[in-house]
Coordinates of C-alpha atoms and ligand atoms in Angstrom, one line a residue:
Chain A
X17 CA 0.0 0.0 0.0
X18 CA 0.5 3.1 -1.0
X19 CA 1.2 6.1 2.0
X20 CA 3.1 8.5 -0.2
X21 CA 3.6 10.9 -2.9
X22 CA 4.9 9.5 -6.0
X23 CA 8.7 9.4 -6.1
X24 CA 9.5 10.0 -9.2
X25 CA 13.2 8.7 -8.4
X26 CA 12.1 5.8 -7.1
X27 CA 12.5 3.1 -9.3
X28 CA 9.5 0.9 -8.3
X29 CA 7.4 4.0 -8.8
X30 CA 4.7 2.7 -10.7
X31 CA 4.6 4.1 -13.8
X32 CA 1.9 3.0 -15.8
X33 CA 1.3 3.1 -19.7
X34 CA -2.1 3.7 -21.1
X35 CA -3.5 0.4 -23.7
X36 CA -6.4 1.0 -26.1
X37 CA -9.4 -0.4 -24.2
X38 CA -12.8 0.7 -24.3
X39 CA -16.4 0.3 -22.8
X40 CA -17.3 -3.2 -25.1
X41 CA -13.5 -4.8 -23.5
X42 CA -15.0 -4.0 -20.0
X43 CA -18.5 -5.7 -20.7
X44 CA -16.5 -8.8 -21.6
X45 CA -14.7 -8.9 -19.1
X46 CA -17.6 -8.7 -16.6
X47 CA -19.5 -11.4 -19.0
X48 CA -16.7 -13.8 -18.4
X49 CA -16.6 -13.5 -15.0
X50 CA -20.3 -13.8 -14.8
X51 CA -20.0 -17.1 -17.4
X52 CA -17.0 -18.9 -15.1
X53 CA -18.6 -18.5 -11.8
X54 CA -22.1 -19.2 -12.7
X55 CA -20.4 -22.2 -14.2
X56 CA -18.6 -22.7 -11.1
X57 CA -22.1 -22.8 -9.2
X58 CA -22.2 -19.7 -7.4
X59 CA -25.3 -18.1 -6.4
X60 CA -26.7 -14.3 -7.8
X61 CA -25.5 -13.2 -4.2
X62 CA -22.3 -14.7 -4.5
X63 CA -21.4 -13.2 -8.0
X64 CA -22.8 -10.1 -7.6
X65 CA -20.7 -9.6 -4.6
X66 CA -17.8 -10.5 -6.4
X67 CA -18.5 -7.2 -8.6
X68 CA -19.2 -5.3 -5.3
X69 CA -16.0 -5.7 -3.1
X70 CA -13.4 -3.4 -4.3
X71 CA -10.4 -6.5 -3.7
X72 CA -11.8 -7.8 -6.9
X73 CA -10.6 -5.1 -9.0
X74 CA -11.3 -6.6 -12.7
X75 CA -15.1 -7.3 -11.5
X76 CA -15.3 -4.0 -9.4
X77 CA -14.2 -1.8 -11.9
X78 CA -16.5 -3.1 -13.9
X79 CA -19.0 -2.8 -11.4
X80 CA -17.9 0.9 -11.5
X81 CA -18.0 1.7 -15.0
X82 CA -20.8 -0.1 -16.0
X83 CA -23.3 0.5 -13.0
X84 CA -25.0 -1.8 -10.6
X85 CA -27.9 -2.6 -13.0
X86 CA -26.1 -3.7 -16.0
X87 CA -23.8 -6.0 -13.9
X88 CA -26.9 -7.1 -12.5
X89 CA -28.4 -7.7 -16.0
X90 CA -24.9 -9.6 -17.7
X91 CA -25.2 -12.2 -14.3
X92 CA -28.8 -13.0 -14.4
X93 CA -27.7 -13.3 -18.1
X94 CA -25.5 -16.3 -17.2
X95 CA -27.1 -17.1 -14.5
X96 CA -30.4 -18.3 -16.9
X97 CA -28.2 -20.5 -18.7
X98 CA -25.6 -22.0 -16.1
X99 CA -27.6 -21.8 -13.0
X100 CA -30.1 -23.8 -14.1
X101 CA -29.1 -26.5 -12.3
X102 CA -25.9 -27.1 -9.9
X103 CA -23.5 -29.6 -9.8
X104 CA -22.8 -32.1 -7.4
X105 CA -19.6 -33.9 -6.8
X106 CA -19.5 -37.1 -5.1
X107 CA -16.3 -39.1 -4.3
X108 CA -15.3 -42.4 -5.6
X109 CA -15.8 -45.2 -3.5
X110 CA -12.5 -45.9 -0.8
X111 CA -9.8 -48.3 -1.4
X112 CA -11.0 -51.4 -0.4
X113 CA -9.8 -51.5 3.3
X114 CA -6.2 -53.8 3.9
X115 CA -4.9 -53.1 0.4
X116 CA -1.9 -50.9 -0.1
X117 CA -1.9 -48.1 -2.2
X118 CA 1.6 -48.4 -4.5
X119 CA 3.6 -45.4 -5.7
X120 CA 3.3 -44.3 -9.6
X121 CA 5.9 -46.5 -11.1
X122 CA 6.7 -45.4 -14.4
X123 CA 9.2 -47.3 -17.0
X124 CA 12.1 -45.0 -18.0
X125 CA 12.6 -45.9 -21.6
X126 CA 16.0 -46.4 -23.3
X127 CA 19.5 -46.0 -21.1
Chain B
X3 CA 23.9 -28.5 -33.2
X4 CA 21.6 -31.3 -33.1
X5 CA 18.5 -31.0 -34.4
X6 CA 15.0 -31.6 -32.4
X7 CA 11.1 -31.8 -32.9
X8 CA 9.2 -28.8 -31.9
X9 CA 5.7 -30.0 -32.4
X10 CA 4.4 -26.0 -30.9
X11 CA 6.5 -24.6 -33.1
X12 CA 5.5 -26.9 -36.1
X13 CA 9.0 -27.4 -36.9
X14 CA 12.4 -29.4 -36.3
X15 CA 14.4 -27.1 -34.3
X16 CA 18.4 -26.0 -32.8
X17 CA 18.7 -27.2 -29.2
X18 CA 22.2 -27.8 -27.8
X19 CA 21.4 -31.6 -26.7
X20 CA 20.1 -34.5 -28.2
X21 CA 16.4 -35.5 -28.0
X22 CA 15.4 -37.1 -24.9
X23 CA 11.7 -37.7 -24.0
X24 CA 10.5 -38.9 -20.7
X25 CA 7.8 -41.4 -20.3
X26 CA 5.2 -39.2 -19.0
X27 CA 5.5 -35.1 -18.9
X28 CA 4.4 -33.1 -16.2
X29 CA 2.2 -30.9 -17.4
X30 CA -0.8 -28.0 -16.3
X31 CA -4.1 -26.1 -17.8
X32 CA -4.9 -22.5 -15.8
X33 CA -8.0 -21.0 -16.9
X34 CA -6.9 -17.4 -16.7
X35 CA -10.4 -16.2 -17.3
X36 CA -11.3 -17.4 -13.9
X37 CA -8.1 -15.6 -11.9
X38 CA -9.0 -13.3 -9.5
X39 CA -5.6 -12.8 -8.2
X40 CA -6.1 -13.7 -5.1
X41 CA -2.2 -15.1 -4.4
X42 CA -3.3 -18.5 -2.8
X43 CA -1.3 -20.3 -4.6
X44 CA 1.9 -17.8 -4.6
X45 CA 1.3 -18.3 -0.9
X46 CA 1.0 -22.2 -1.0
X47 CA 3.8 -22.3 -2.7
X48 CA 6.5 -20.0 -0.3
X49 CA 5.0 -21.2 2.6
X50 CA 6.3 -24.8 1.1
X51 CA 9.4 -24.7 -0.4
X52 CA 10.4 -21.0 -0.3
X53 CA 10.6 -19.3 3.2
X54 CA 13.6 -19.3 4.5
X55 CA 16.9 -17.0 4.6
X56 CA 17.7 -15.9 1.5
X57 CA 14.2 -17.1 -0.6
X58 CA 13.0 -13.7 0.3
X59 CA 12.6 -12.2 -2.9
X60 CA 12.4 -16.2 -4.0
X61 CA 8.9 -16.5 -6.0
X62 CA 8.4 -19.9 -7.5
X63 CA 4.5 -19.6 -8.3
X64 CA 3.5 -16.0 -9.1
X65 CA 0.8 -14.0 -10.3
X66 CA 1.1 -10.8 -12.3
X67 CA -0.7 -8.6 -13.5
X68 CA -0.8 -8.3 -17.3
X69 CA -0.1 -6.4 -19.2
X70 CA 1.8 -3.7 -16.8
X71 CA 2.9 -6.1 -14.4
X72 CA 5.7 -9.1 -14.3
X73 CA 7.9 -10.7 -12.0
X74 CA 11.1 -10.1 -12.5
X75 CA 9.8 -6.5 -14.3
X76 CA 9.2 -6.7 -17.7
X77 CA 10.5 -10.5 -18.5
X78 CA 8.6 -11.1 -20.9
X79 CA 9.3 -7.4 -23.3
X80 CA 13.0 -8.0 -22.1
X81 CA 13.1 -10.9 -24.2
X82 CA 10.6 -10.4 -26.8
X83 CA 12.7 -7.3 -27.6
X84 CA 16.4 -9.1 -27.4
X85 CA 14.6 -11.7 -30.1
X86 CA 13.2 -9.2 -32.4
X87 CA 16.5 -7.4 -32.4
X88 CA 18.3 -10.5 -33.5
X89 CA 15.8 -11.2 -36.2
X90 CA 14.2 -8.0 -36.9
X91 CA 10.4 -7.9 -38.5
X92 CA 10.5 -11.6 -39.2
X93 CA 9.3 -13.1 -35.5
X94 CA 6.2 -14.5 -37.1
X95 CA 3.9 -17.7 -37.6
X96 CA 3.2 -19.1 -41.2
X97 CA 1.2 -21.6 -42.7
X98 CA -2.6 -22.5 -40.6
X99 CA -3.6 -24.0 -37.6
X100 CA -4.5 -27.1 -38.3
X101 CA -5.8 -30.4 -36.5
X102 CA -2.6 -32.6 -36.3
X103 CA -0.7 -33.2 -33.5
X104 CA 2.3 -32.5 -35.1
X105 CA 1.8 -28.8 -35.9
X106 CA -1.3 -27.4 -34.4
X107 CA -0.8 -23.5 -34.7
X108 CA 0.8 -23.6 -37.8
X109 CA 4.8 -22.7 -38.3
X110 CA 7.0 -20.3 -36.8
X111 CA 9.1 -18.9 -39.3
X112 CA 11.1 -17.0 -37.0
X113 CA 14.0 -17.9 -34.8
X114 CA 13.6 -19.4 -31.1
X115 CA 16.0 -18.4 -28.1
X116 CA 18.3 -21.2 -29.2
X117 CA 18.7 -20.0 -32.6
X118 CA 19.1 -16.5 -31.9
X119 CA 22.1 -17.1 -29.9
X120 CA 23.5 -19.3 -32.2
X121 CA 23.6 -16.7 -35.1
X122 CA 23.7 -13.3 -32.8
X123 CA 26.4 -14.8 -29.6
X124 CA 29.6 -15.4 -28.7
X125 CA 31.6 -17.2 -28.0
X126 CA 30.3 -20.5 -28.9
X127 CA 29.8 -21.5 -24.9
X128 CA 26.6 -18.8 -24.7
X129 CA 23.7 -21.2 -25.7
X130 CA 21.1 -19.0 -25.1
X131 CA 19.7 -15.3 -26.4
X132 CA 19.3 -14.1 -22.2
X133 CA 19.4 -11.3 -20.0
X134 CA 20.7 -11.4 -16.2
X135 CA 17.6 -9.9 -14.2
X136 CA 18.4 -7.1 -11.9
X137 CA 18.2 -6.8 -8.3
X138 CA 15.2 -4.1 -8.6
X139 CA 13.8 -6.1 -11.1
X140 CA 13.1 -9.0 -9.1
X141 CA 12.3 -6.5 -5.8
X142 CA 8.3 -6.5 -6.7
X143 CA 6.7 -10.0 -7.7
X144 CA 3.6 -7.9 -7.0
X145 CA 4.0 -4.4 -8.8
X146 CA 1.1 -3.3 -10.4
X147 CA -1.3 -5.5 -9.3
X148 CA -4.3 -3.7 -7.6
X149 CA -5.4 -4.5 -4.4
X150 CA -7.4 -1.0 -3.5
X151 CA -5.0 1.2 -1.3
X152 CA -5.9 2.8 2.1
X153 CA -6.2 5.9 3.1
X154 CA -3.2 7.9 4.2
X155 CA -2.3 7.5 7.7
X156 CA -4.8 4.9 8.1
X157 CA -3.1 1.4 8.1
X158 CA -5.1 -2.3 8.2
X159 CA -7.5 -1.1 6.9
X160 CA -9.3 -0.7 2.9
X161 CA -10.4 1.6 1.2
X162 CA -14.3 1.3 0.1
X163 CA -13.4 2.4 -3.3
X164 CA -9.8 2.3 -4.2
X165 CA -9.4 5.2 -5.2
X166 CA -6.2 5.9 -4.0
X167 CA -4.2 3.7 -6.4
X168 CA -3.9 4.4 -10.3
X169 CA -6.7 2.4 -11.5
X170 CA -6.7 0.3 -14.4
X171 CA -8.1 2.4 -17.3
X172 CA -8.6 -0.3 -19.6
X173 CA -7.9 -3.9 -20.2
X174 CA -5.6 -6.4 -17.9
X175 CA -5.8 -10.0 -16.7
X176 CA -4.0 -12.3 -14.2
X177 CA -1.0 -14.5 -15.1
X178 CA -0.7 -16.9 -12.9
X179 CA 2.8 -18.7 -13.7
X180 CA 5.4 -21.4 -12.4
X181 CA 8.1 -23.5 -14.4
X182 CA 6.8 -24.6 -17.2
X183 CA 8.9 -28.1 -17.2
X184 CA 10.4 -27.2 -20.3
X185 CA 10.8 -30.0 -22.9
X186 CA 13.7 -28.4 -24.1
X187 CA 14.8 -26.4 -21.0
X188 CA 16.5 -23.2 -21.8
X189 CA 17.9 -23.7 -18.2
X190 CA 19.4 -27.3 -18.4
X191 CA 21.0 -26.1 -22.3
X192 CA 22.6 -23.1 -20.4
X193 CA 24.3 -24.7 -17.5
X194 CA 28.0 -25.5 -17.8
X195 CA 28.1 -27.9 -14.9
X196 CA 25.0 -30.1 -16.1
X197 CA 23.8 -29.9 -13.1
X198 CA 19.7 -29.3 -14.1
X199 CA 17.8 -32.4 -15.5
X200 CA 15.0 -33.3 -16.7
X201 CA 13.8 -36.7 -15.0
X202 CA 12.5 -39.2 -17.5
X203 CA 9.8 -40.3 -15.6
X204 CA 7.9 -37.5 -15.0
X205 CA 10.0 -34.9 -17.2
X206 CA 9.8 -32.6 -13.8
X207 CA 13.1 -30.5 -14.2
X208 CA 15.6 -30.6 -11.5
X209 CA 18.5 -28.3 -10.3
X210 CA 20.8 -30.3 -8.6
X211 CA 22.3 -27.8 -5.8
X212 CA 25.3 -30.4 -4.7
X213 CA 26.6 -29.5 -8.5
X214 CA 25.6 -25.9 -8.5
X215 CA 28.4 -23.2 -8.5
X216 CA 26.2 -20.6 -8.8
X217 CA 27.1 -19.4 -12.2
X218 CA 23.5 -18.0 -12.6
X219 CA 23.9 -19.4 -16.9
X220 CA 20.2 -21.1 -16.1
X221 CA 18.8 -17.4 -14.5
X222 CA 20.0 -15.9 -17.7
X223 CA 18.9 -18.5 -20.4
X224 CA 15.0 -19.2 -18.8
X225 CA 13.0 -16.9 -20.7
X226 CA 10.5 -17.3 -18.3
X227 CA 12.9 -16.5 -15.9
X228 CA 11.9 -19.4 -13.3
X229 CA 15.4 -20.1 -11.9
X230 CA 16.3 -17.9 -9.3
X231 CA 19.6 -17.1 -7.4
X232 CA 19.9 -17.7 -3.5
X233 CA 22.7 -15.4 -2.6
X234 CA 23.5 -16.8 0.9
X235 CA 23.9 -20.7 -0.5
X236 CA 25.6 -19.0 -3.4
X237 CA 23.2 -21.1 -5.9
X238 CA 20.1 -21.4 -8.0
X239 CA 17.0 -22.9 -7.1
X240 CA 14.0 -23.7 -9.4
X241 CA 10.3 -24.8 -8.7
X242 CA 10.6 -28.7 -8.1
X243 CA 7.0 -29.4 -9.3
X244 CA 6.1 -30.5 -5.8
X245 CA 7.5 -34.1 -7.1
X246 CA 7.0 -36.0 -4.2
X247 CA 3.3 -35.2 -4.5
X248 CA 3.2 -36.1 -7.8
X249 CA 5.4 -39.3 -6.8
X250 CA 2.6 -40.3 -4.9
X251 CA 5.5 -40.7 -2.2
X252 CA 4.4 -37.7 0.0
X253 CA 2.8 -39.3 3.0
X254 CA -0.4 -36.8 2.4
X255 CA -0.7 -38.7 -0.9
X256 CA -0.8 -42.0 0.5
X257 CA 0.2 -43.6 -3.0
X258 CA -1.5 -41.7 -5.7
X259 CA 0.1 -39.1 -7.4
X260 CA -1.7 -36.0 -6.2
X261 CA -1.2 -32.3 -7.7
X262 CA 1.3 -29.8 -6.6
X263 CA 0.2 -27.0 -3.7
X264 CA -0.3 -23.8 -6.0
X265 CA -2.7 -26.6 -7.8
X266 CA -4.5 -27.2 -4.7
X267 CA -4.7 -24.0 -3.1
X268 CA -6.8 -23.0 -5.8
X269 CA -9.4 -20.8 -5.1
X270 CA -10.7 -19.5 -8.1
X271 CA -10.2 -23.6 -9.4
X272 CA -8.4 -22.1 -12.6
X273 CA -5.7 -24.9 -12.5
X274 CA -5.1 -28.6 -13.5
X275 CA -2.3 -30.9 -13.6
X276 CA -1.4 -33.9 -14.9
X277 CA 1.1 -36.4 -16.2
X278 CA 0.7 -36.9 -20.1
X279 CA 1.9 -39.4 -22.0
X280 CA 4.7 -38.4 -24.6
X281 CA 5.3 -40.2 -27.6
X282 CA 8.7 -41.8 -29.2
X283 CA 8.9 -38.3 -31.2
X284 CA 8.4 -36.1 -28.6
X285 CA 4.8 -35.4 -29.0
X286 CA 1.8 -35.8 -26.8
X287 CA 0.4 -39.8 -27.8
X288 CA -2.9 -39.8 -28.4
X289 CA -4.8 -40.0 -25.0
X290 CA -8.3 -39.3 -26.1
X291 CA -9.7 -39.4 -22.4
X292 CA -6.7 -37.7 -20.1
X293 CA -8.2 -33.9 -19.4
X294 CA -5.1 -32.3 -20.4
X295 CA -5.2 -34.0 -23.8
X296 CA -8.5 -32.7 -24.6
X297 CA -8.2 -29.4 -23.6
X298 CA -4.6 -28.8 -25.9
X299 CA -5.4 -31.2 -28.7
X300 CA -9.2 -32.0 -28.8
X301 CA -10.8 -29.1 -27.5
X302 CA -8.0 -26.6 -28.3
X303 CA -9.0 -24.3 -25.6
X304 CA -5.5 -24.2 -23.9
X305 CA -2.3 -22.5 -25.3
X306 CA 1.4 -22.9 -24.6
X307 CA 2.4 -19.6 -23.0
X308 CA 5.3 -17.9 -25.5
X309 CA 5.8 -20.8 -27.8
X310 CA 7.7 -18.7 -29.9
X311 CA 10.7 -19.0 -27.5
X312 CA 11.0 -22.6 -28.6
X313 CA 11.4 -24.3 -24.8
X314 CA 8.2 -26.4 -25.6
X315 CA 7.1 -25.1 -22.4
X316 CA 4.2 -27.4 -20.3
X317 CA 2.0 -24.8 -19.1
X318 CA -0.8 -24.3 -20.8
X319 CA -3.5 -21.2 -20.4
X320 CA -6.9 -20.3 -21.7
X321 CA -7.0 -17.2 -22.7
X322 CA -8.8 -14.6 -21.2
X323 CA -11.9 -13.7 -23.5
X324 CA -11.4 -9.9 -23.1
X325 CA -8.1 -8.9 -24.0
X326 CA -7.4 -7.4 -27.1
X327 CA -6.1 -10.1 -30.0
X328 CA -2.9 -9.1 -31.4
X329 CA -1.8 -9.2 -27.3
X330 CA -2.8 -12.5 -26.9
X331 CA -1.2 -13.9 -30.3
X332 CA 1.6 -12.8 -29.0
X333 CA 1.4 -14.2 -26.0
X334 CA 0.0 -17.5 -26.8
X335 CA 0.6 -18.0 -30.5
X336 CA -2.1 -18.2 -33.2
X337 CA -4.2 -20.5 -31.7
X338 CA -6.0 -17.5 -29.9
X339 CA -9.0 -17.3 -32.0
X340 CA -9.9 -20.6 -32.2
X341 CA -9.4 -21.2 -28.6
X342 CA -11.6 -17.7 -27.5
X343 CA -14.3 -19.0 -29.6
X344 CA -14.5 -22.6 -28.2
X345 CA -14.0 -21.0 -24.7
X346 CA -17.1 -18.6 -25.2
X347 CA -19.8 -21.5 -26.0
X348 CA -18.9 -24.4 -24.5
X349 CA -19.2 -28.0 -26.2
X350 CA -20.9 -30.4 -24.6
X351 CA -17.5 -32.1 -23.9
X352 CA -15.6 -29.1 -22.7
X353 CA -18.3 -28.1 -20.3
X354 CA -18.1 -31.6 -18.5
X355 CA -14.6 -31.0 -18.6
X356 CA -14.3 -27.7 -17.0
X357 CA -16.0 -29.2 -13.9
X358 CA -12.9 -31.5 -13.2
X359 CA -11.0 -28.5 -12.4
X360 CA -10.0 -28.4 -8.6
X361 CA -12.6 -31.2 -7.4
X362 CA -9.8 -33.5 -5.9
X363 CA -6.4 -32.8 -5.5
X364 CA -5.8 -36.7 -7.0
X365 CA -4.3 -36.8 -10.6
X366 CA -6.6 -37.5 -12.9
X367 CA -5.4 -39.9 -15.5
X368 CA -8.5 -40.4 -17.4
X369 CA -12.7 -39.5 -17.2
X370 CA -15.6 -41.0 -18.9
X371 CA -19.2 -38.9 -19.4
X372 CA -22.3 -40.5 -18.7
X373 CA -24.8 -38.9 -21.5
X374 CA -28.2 -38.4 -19.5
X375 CA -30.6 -36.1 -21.3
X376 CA -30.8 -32.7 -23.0
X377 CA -32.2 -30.3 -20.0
X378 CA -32.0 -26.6 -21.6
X379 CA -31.0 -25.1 -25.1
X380 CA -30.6 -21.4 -25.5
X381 CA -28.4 -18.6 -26.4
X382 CA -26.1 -16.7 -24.3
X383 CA -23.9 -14.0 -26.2
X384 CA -25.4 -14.9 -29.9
X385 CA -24.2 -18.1 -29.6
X386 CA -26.6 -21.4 -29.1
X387 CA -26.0 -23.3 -25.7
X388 CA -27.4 -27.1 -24.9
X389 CA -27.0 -28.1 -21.9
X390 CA -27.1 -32.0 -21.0
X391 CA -27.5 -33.8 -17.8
X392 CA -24.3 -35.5 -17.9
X393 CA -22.1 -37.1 -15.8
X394 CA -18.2 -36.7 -15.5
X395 CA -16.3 -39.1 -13.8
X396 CA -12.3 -38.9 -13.5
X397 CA -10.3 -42.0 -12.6
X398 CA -6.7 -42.1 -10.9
X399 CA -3.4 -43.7 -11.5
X400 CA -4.9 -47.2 -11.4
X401 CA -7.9 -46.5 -12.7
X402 CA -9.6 -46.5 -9.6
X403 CA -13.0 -43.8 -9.8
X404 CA -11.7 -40.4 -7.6
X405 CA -15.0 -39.3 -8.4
X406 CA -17.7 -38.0 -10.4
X407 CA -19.9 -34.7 -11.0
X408 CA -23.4 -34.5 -12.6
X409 CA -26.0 -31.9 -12.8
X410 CA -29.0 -31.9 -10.9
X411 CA -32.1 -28.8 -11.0
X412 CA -31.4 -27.2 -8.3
X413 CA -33.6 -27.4 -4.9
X414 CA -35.3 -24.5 -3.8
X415 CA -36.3 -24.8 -0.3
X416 CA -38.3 -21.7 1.2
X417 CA -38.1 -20.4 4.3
X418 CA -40.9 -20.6 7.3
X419 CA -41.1 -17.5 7.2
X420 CA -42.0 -17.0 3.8
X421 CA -44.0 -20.4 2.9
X422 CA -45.9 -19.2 0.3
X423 CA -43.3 -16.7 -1.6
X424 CA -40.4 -17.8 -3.8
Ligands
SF4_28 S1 10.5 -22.6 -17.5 FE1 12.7 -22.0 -17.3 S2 13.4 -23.0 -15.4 FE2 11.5 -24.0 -16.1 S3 12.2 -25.8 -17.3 FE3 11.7 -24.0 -18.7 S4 13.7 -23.0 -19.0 FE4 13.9 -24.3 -17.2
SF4_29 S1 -5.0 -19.3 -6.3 FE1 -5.9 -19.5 -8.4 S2 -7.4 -17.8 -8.5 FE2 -6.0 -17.3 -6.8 S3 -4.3 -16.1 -7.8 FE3 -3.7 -18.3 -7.8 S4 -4.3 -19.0 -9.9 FE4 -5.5 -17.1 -9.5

C-alpha cells in the first residue's frame, strides 16, 4: 500500500502506460466473469458480490464503469443459462480396506 | 547443433542436446479467465518450499498482472525485444492451424531463443539469447497489481473504493505462472556444470544444488525467468513441481500421485495438472480421455504460453476472452482465435470438462461422461447453448473412480417464514 507521494526517483514507482481499451472490452470482461462462476455454481448473491467488493478489482471496476444494474443484467444473463441446475460432486468409493496403495511406477525408456 | 522436434512450433528445431523424451510429462491447464488474483497459490507455494533466509525475494509460483505487471519486471518485453532485435520484423507464424498433433498453430518462421544465440552470440559456450535480471527487477513479484490502497495515515485497513491507487483504465488480466517443465529447458541447455535435469519419468526439471556453483547461466537463459539465485547458498534454485506429491511418495498422498500445492490451493479452481503421456517423437500420444489431452489437442481451448521462445514449455493457459487479440497472439501464438471462440460457448464435452478442475487434488489420468438427457437449449452472447445432464467421472493412477460430478435442478427450499413466496 501506498502512503506517499509519488517518487518520481524511485525506481518501483509505478509508472503506468495507457493500452487501447474501451467500454465493449470491460463488458466482456464482466460477461466472463459472470460465465465462469455461474459455471462454477455460485449463487446471484455470491457473483454479484464478487463485482461489489473493491479487492476484486477486474469485476469492481466493472461494477464501477458499467453500473450496478447492467452488472446485474450480464449475471442473471449467465445465471439463466448456467444456473439452471448445480452440480454435485460425489467421491469415488475408498480403497478397499487392507490393500496398499503403491507409488506411480513409471518405466524410463531407453538407457 | 543437433536437431529436435518442436511440435508447438511446427518445426524441427536447434537445441544444444540430443532429443530425450521422458515417459510421461508433467504438465498444467490455468483458466486465466477465472483468476481473481487472489495469491493462494503464490502463498502455498513460499510457505512450502520458499521461506527461509535468503528465498525472500524467491517467487516460484506467481501472479502478475498483465499487461503492466511481471515478476522479475518486464520479463517477458526484455526478451521479446532481445529476439526481435536479432531477427528484426521476421518473428512471425506461417502456414494454418490445423488439427494434427504435429503442428497445431501452424509454423513459426522465426528464430527461437536457441537460434538466436546461435547466429547473434559469442563465444560458442553462450547457448542461449538471455538477460541477467536485476536486483530491482526482481524486488516487486507484485508491482502493479491492484489491491485497492488505504487511506493515508490509516493502516489495516481498505479503502471502500480504491481510489487511491492508479486504477486500471482499460484492459488487464492475471497470469498466474510457475516453471513450465520445459521439454527443451532453456535452463538445463545453459548450464555448464550439467547440473539441471529433466527426470525421465515425469519430465519434472531438476536443479541439482550439490553440483551448482552458482554461475547464474540457467537465471540468464529461462525466458521465463523461473530459476532464481539464492545469494547466501551461493546457488540457483527452481520450482521442483512438488515431485513427491506427484510421486505419490508424499505421506499426504498416500500412493496416488496428487497435484502440486499452488494446484490445490486454488481458489478461483483455474488450475489442473497432470502427467501426459509423450510419444517416441516427442509429441503428446494420443490419449483421447486424459483432461489435459482434450483441452490442448481435442478441444484446443488451452495454449502454450510464449511458444515462440522454442522451450516447448508445459504450461498451458486459456486465454482470457477480453483482452485485445494481437496481445494475446503474442502471447500464446495463433491458436487464440480458435481457442476464445471454443472457450465462449462451450461444447458439450468441454463443459463436463471444466468441472474437473479443482474437485480433488488426485491426478486425474482419465474420465468417462455419462450422457443423461438434453435439460436446456438457449443462447447466451449470440451463440446457441445445450446443456445435458451428464455425468463426468475422473479415474486415478490405477484406474480407480476419484470421483464423479453431474448436474441436478437445483432445490429450492423456502423459508418458514416466507412459505408461500419464492
Ligand atoms: S520454465 Fe525456465 S526454469 Fe522451467 S524448465 Fe523451462 S527453461 Fe527451465
Ligand atoms: S489461487 Fe488460483 S485464483 Fe488465486 S491467484 Fe492463484 S491461480 Fe489465481
Amino acid at each position: 500500500m501506498s502512503y506517499h507521494d509519488p517518487e518520481p526517483e524511485d525506481p518501483q514507482e509505478l509508472v503506468g502506460v495507457e493500452l487501447p481499451g474501451d467500454e465493449a472490452v470491460t463488458r466482456e470482461m464482466a460477461a466472463t466473469f459472470a460465465d465462469e462462476f455461474a459455471q462454477l455454481g455460485l449463487t446471484r448473491i455470491q457473483i454479484l458480490s464478487l463485482y461489489r467488493r473493491a479487492e476484486y478489482t477486474g469485476a469492481h471496476q466493472a461494477w464501477r464503469l458499467l453500473g450496478e444494474d447492467e452488472i446485474a443484467r450480464i449475471v442473471d444473463e449467465s445465471l439463466a443459462v448456467y444456473g439452471r441446475f448445480v452440480w454435485v460432486v460425489t467421491d469415488g468409493p475408498e480403497e478397499v480396506a487392507g490393500s496398499v496403495a503403491q507409488p506411480l511406477r513409471l518405466v524410463r525408456r531407453g538407457s | 547443433m543437433p536437431t529436435v522436434k518442436n511440435w508447438q512450433l511446427g518445426r524441427d528445431m536447434a537445441y544444444p542436446y540430443d532429443a530425450r523424451y521422458p515417459e510421461r510429462q508433467f504438465a498444467f491447464v490455468f483458466n486465466i479467465n477465472r483468476c481473481i488474483a487472489c495469491q493462494s497459490c503464490t502463498m502455498a507455494c513460499k510457505s512450502t518450499w520458499t521461506f527461509s533466509k535468503g528465498q525472500e525475494h524467491m517467487w516460484w509460483a506467481n501472479v502478475e498482472t498483465k499487461p503492466y505487471g511481471g515478476y522479475p519486471r518486464w520479463w517477458d518485453v526484455k526478451i521479446l525485444e532481445q529476439l526481435e532485435t536479432a531477427n528484426p520484423g521476421a518473428q512471425v507464424w506461417g502456414g494454418t492451424p490445423g488439427d494434427g498433433r504435429l503442428a497445431p498453430y501452424g509454423t513459426f518462421e522465426g528464430q527461437t531463443i536457441f537460434e538466436a544465440a546461435a547466429r547473434a552470440l559469442s563465444p560458442d559456450s553462450a547457448r542461449v539469447l538471455g538477460y541477467l535480471p536485476t536486483d530491482e527487477e526482481w524486488n516487486s513479484p507484485n508491482i502493479y497489481e491492484d489491491n485497492p490502497v488505504g487511506k493515508r495515515g490509516v493502516r489495516n485497513a481498505l479503502d471502500d473504493t480504491g481510489v487511491q491507487l492508479p486504477v486500471h483504465k482499460t484492459w488487464f488480466f492475471y497470469l498466474a505462472r510457475i516453471c513450465n517443465h520445459c521439454s527443451y529447458p532453456a535452463c538445463l541447455a545453459a548450464c555448464p556444470r550439467k547440473a539441471i535435469y529433466k527426470r525421465p519419468e515425469d519430465g519434472i526439471v531438476l536443479l541439482d544444488q550439490s553440483e551448482c556453483r552458482g554461475y547464474r547461466k540457467c537465471v540468464e537463459a529461462c525466458p521465463y525467468k523461473k530459476t532464481m539465485y539464492r545469494g547466501n547458498t551461493r546457488t540457483s534454485e527452481k520450482c521442483i513441481a512438488c515431485y513427491p506429491r506427484v510421486e505419490g511418495t508424499d505421506p499426504e498422498s498416500n500412493g496416488e500421485p496428487m497435484e502440486t500445492r499452488c494446484m490445490e490451493a486454488c481458489i478461483g479452481q483455474i488450475r489442473m495438472q497432470g502427467l501426459v503421456t509423450i510419444a517416441e517423437d516427442g509429441t503428446w500420444a494420443e490419449d483421447r480421455y486424459n483432461p489435459l489431452y482434450f483441452l490442448v489437442h481435442v478441444a484446443k481451448v488451452a495454449l502454450p504460453l510464449y511458444p515462440q521462445f522454442g522451450t516447448q514449455p508445459n504450461g498451458y493457459y486459456i486465454p482470457p476472452r477480453w483482452v485485445p487479440r494481437p496481445y494475446l497472439r503474442q502471447m500464446f501464438g495463433p491458436g487464440v482465435d480458435l481457442a476464445i471462440e471454443n472457450s465462449i460457448s462451450p461444447s458439450r464435452e468441454l463443459l463436463a470438462v471444466l468441472q474437473l478442475f479443482r474437485r480433488s487434488n488426485r491426478i486425474i489420468f482419465r474420465y468417462e461422461i455419462e450422457e443423461g438427457p438434453k435439460i436446456y437449449e438457449g443462447s447466451l452472447h449470440g451463440r446457441k447453448v445445450e446443456l445435458y445432464n451428464d455425468t463426468v467421472i475422473a479415474f486415478g493412477k490405477d484406474g480407480r473412480e476419484l470421483f464423479r460430478t453431474t448436474v441436478e435442478e437445483p432445490v429450492h427450499v423456502r423459508s418458514n417464514a416466507h412459505a408461500n413466496s419464492i
